[in-house]
Amino acid sequence: MTAPPPPFFVVGGTLAQDAPSYVRREADSELFRLLRSGEYCHILTPRQMGKSSLMVRTAADLRAAGSVAILLDLTALGVNVSPEQWYRGQVRRMGRQLGLEEEVESHWRTTTERGLGAYQRWEAVLTEILLPHCNGPVVVFIDEIDIVRSLPFSADEYFAGIRQLYNARTGNPALKRLTFCLLGVVTPFELIQDPRHTPFNVGRQIELRDFSEAEVTVSLARGLITARRGVRAVTQLLRRVLYWTGGQPYLTQRFCEQIASDSDALHPRDVDRWCRLTFFGRADRIAADDHLLFVRERLLRGGADLAAVLIAYQEMLRRSRSFWRRGRGLDDAKEENPTTASLRLSGIARLGSDGMLLPRNRIYRTVFDEKWAASQMPEAEGRRLKRAYRLGIIRALIGSGTVTAAVGGLATVALLANARARSAEAETRRQLYVADMNLAQRALEENNITRALQLLERHRRAPAEASRFEWRYLWEQCHQAAVSLPTQSGGVSVVRFGAGASELLAMDAATLAIRSFSLNGSAGQERMPGIPLSGKALSKGTLSPDATHAARCFGDQCEISEVSSATTIGRFAIRKDSVYALALSSDNRWLAVGDIFGGITIWDVRREKVQHTLVREGALPTAVSFSPDGQRLVLGASDSTVRAWDCGSGREIWHKEIGRGNIRALGFSPDGRVLIAGVRDGTVYLLDAASGETVRTMKGHTASILAVAVSRAGDTVATSSKDKTIRVWNRNTGIAGRVFRVENPATTLAISADGKWLVAGGKAGDISLWRLGDSESIEAPSALSHPLSSVRLSPPDGRFCSAIDNTGRLSVWEVSSRRVVFTTKFDAPPILTSTYSPDGRRIAGSADSNAVVYDASNGQILSSFAIKGNFIRAMALSVNGELFATFDGNNGTIQVWRTDTGEMISDCHVSKQKSVSVLAFAANGESLIAGSADGSAIYVIHPRNGHFQTIRGGHTGVISEIVFSTDGRHMATVGHDAFVQLWLLQNNLPVKPRMLSGHTAEIYAATFFPDGKSLLTGGADRAIRVWDVATFQEVLALPKHQSVYSLQFEHNHYRLYSTDREGTTRFWGSTTDPPKK
């Protein structure tokens, strides 16, 4: 069978040298020409601008022209390395690319014996090995140079040496054949402190500009042309793509891929639609999109004064161009001014033809708008702006008071000013609350729990605010841990559960003392005393998987002890202060020690002798783990490799390179078949332990993985990360069911034998426990075997859930117990649609021309009647269940019936052209509201006489639900156009609609919080959004799960229920009150 052709468009990553969607720019010919002539070059540009793809393509062109091209990616070398390892890693990769590995290794050893430093040996390999063995020009591309800022040593010598190789050309003509090209997302002043030694002022800067219309037409149009899309249509589509992206390479390729995958994308409006759904109108749109996240993080954490950067950015947005003008050559403001550099290297701004800074494209301009910039202002600057805002209110009140006094007298002035002041104060308070909730959520997303609590504390003493759903939800998220154990002053090296499920052991990272704790949070007792360490002596310790034995390395020795008796059973000599990774086998037979020199020693604990010494030169052993049977040792290293050895023979079984960067955490499944590896980029790999092949990857963390734990059942994997989260994954599906936030990154994890508890500890010394048995969701009863639709939670408390399966049977079940209350019979007419009464006591179902009202608690039929000639498309029950409204899809009539007799008491024909998609009785029962299927109209009907009034709607698609606040003051409509419309109710009429945008797909569900101050909505974009009714602003976005089909609050509590299409109900919030203060 012939393999399918590779896709034309590639989004993200480095394009292959023969990729058909590669767009040649002016920089391609310029870079090739300059490198070919021996000029040093550098490309310092934002991420996802195509610099690495340009490097690969230029390298291929240079090779075709007779040059030797060497490609180095500095991130592959790691950052937890010594200068020796870092420089050696570079020359080994150079030698490997040129087939000179043996020569490079031999020369490195020779120069080491001569006493040369690491950089001197690096230079010697270049000048004494590589150049003599290569004919013609040699070009060395060094990519990701910004990684040097994370090295534990200064890289000034490195860049100064590259400059010196250029200057030495005069005395050594052979060096004219050696040329460097440096690439990265950084400015020269961020890399090297002394500009006299920088290579950037002897090289040529290559400007990597956005795609032009001519460039994309030549390179990308052919990937979009189909039988339905001709050249003219494709040209129009590409112009619209550039209208939004401005030619930014990643975004342009991403849009084109979307068009190519959608055969119905024929018009520019299709580009607009996709742009809106993907990038606009979402509170979490930045966090949910990796590219936007890149831009945000580089802008906010670029190293420059954040307040200055944001003020400059706001000024640029207001003027649509910056007030900085371009200086002269490469030494102008864009290079020397950190504020300008931060704006440019984030990618959010670009230089115009006149040297002015401009917003890079319309997407960035819309997403990162003035409101966003203001919300990111550092706290001190934010307080100054708030004070100015309040002062403006006061001045406005004083000014308005003066005018009023001149007209109506001083008494009137005082009353009006007082009323306005109170109104302004209340409005300011509301705005401050919304802003603080948004900031608190963002702080939680960044796992800054302390900051989130500070923001929440501002509103804790105001009962009207601290009783709201969003405040209580955020408060609960800040207090996820069930138990917090006493802090260990020296940090926590390792945690393990003891033989009893109620005991926990922790080792102090500084003294290696071991303490035991009970799960109720008591202080516990010392099980093994600490080891007196002098000065800066290094120590490393670990516990065996069953916590019965401890290995403690300090100074030049490592001892093995029984924890129960605190007696030493073995002692081994090691190189002083050299231990980096440590592990004990499950049977306590083997001890593995990885040292900072790259060596791994396997000790036989019983015989107190070395079993094997394994050498891994050029890489630091960052993690070691034994298989459950103790027969294999697995090593993770700083060069992204994982290796497995047989403990008995010392034979290497396999080795694999995974991810990018250090392998920081390893763990086995209980059966030993699966190896879990955590990588520096935040990815968790599940590997076949026998072969090392990747079985699955689990992504969700945004920073390096620090620890891994696996349940005894093997189905649950817990991982911790530098992003200050702990994720609990289902190993079989790769889905993270729960996410716990921590104030400090957890460096050690353990799961109890019964799988009910998770414990975490870290360098800060805190130990936290979480209950894993507390489910956040309940699936539909297994007895419901057919696919479900029309899933609804019962009002007003969500106690029951109903659904119609694909056979037309209506089922109602109790959510908490999954007990099926009733299911309509097989021989009954198939149910097409259903609805609950507002009090949840009745549920009605329609079957073509038949309507049946059931008692929701037991399925008893309360009434049943035929509606002649009707095809019921929508229906509703009144609050007390006395009235039943239907919409006839055949003749467009809305009819109201008595449920006890089946008598029709009113009917009205609202429109000949428009269909009705939803009906709802107002809370007071005095009006019936209907929403049109095209979203353009709202009908307000008097249920007893059929009189109605048409109100213009604001939706452009099906209105899917209408809900009312319990105080009767507001109504909300949601629709398939992804918009929410919030109405004020006056005299039973909806007035003053406000459109709320944030969702990116159809909205199916809505509900008001019991106090009427918050509105919650959910739908196909899998997000639940919380809106502040008073300010019309989004105040909270709950984490995504499946599509949301129904929302309901638990009665008299603050717990939210949401249900997806499969009938799985998820819980949000807690029923317990926060502690009083």
XYZ file of C-alpha atoms in Angstrom, residues 805-1017:
213
model
C -31.357 7.800 24.035
C -31.229 7.042 20.316
C -34.149 4.614 20.620
C -36.415 7.422 21.864
C -36.601 6.286 25.491
C -36.553 8.927 28.222
C -34.557 8.069 31.356
C -34.244 9.898 34.669
C -31.577 9.006 37.222
C -30.334 10.294 40.561
C -26.924 11.883 39.985
C -25.241 11.037 43.304
C -26.196 7.349 43.399
C -26.508 6.720 39.620
C -29.823 5.024 40.451
C -32.193 4.970 37.492
C -35.530 6.386 38.679
C -37.470 5.403 35.594
C -37.156 4.730 31.879
C -40.039 4.892 29.435
C -41.070 1.578 27.984
C -39.853 0.127 24.686
C -43.364 -0.053 23.277
C -44.148 3.582 24.165
C -43.946 6.188 21.377
C -40.378 7.482 21.037
C -39.713 10.719 22.912
C -38.324 13.542 20.748
C -37.876 16.338 23.284
C -38.284 16.840 27.027
C -38.368 19.571 29.665
C -38.521 19.958 33.448
C -40.856 22.212 35.371
C -38.892 25.007 37.135
C -39.404 23.308 40.505
C -38.024 20.024 39.129
C -41.017 17.964 40.270
C -42.359 17.218 36.805
C -40.806 16.280 33.516
C -42.640 16.348 30.199
C -41.848 14.483 27.015
C -43.255 14.770 23.533
C -43.683 12.076 20.922
C -44.833 13.607 17.633
C -48.425 14.607 18.461
C -48.464 13.210 22.007
C -47.443 14.871 25.259
C -46.850 13.095 28.557
C -46.149 14.679 31.962
C -44.362 12.461 34.499
C -43.653 12.729 38.189
C -39.874 13.217 38.057
C -39.308 11.373 41.344
C -40.896 8.042 40.325
C -41.939 8.153 36.645
C -45.683 8.058 37.368
C -47.693 9.517 34.495
C -49.545 12.595 35.762
C -51.251 13.444 32.477
C -51.194 12.378 28.860
C -52.979 13.885 25.909
C -52.843 14.054 22.143
C -52.210 17.316 20.332
C -53.890 16.827 17.005
C -51.793 17.532 13.942
C -48.864 18.861 15.885
C -45.198 18.158 15.531
C -43.835 19.441 18.840
C -40.496 21.221 18.350
C -40.237 22.972 21.727
C -42.111 22.908 25.016
C -42.088 24.255 28.570
C -43.783 23.613 31.931
C -44.858 26.456 34.234
C -43.442 26.843 37.742
C -46.291 25.000 39.458
C -46.681 22.519 36.597
C -50.257 23.572 35.843
C -49.533 24.869 32.343
C -47.801 23.200 29.459
C -46.667 25.178 26.377
C -45.789 23.673 23.011
C -44.599 24.939 19.658
C -46.119 23.254 16.630
C -43.427 22.812 14.008
C -45.990 22.231 11.275
C -48.064 25.412 11.485
C -45.827 27.700 13.577
C -48.296 27.988 16.470
C -47.541 28.271 20.174
C -50.202 26.647 22.306
C -50.731 26.590 26.085
C -52.472 23.618 27.725
C -53.715 22.624 31.149
C -51.702 19.617 32.251
C -54.479 18.086 34.345
C -57.190 18.090 31.649
C -55.298 18.491 28.379
C -57.457 21.530 27.567
C -55.881 24.162 25.334
C -56.408 27.582 26.910
C -54.606 29.784 24.351
C -52.764 29.727 21.091
C -50.938 32.298 18.995
C -49.298 32.343 15.610
C -46.110 34.324 16.179
C -44.680 34.190 12.655
C -45.274 32.515 9.336
C -41.606 32.481 8.422
C -39.803 31.972 11.714
C -39.551 28.764 13.708
C -39.256 28.677 17.506
C -36.358 26.778 19.046
C -36.998 27.242 22.795
C -39.810 28.090 25.237
C -39.584 29.120 28.894
C -42.058 30.347 31.513
C -40.963 33.363 33.539
C -40.355 32.770 37.248
C -43.637 34.467 38.184
C -45.588 32.434 35.610
C -47.171 35.552 34.135
C -45.398 35.376 30.805
C -44.098 32.809 28.371
C -40.921 33.617 26.429
C -40.138 32.090 23.039
C -36.867 32.350 21.124
C -36.742 32.142 17.350
C -34.637 29.534 15.626
C -32.723 32.177 13.671
C -32.082 34.232 16.820
C -33.597 37.409 15.422
C -36.708 37.608 17.619
C -37.943 37.128 21.190
C -41.681 36.643 21.697
C -43.326 37.568 25.001
C -46.660 35.747 25.294
C -49.457 36.034 27.848
C -50.123 32.338 28.498
C -53.860 32.671 29.279
C -55.010 34.758 26.331
C -52.344 34.250 23.686
C -51.535 37.945 23.259
C -47.875 38.425 22.397
C -45.279 41.081 21.719
C -42.287 40.709 19.425
C -38.917 42.031 20.594
C -35.933 42.210 18.329
C -33.341 39.600 19.285
C -29.601 39.973 18.986
C -28.586 36.447 18.053
C -27.662 35.281 14.563
C -28.345 31.591 15.128
C -30.528 29.188 17.072
C -31.455 30.348 20.572
C -30.790 27.241 22.622
C -31.848 28.228 26.159
C -33.688 30.958 28.073
C -33.171 31.304 31.837
C -34.377 33.698 34.535
C -32.759 34.932 37.729
C -34.584 33.891 40.887
C -35.114 37.535 41.880
C -37.033 38.090 38.640
C -34.823 40.984 37.550
C -32.929 39.443 34.654
C -33.289 37.045 31.753
C -30.535 35.514 29.655
C -30.606 33.935 26.225
C -27.783 31.853 24.756
C -27.394 30.597 21.234
C -25.480 28.720 18.608
C -23.813 31.964 17.518
C -21.568 31.717 20.630
C -23.058 34.846 22.194
C -24.875 35.483 25.468
C -27.595 38.134 25.661
C -28.438 39.513 29.104
C -31.800 41.281 29.495
C -33.314 43.428 32.221
C -36.926 42.499 33.036
C -39.381 45.381 33.476
C -43.116 44.691 33.755
C -42.536 41.147 32.484
C -40.814 42.503 29.355
C -37.126 41.931 28.543
C -35.440 45.277 27.833
C -31.956 46.801 27.489
C -30.162 43.728 26.143
C -26.390 43.482 26.536
C -24.362 41.144 24.337
C -21.640 39.167 26.132
C -18.898 37.562 24.077
C -16.327 35.034 25.194
C -17.423 31.623 23.977
C -16.027 30.350 20.695
C -18.683 27.807 19.727
C -22.351 26.985 20.270
C -23.714 27.659 23.766
C -26.182 25.078 25.046
C -26.638 25.825 28.741
C -27.066 28.711 31.159
C -28.054 29.253 34.785
C -28.087 32.115 37.267
C -26.432 31.839 40.648
C -29.174 31.826 43.333
C -28.451 35.440 44.341
C -28.881 36.601 40.739
C -25.522 38.381 40.666
C -23.722 35.877 38.460
C -24.654 34.130 35.227
C -22.966 30.898 34.137
C -22.909 29.608 30.557
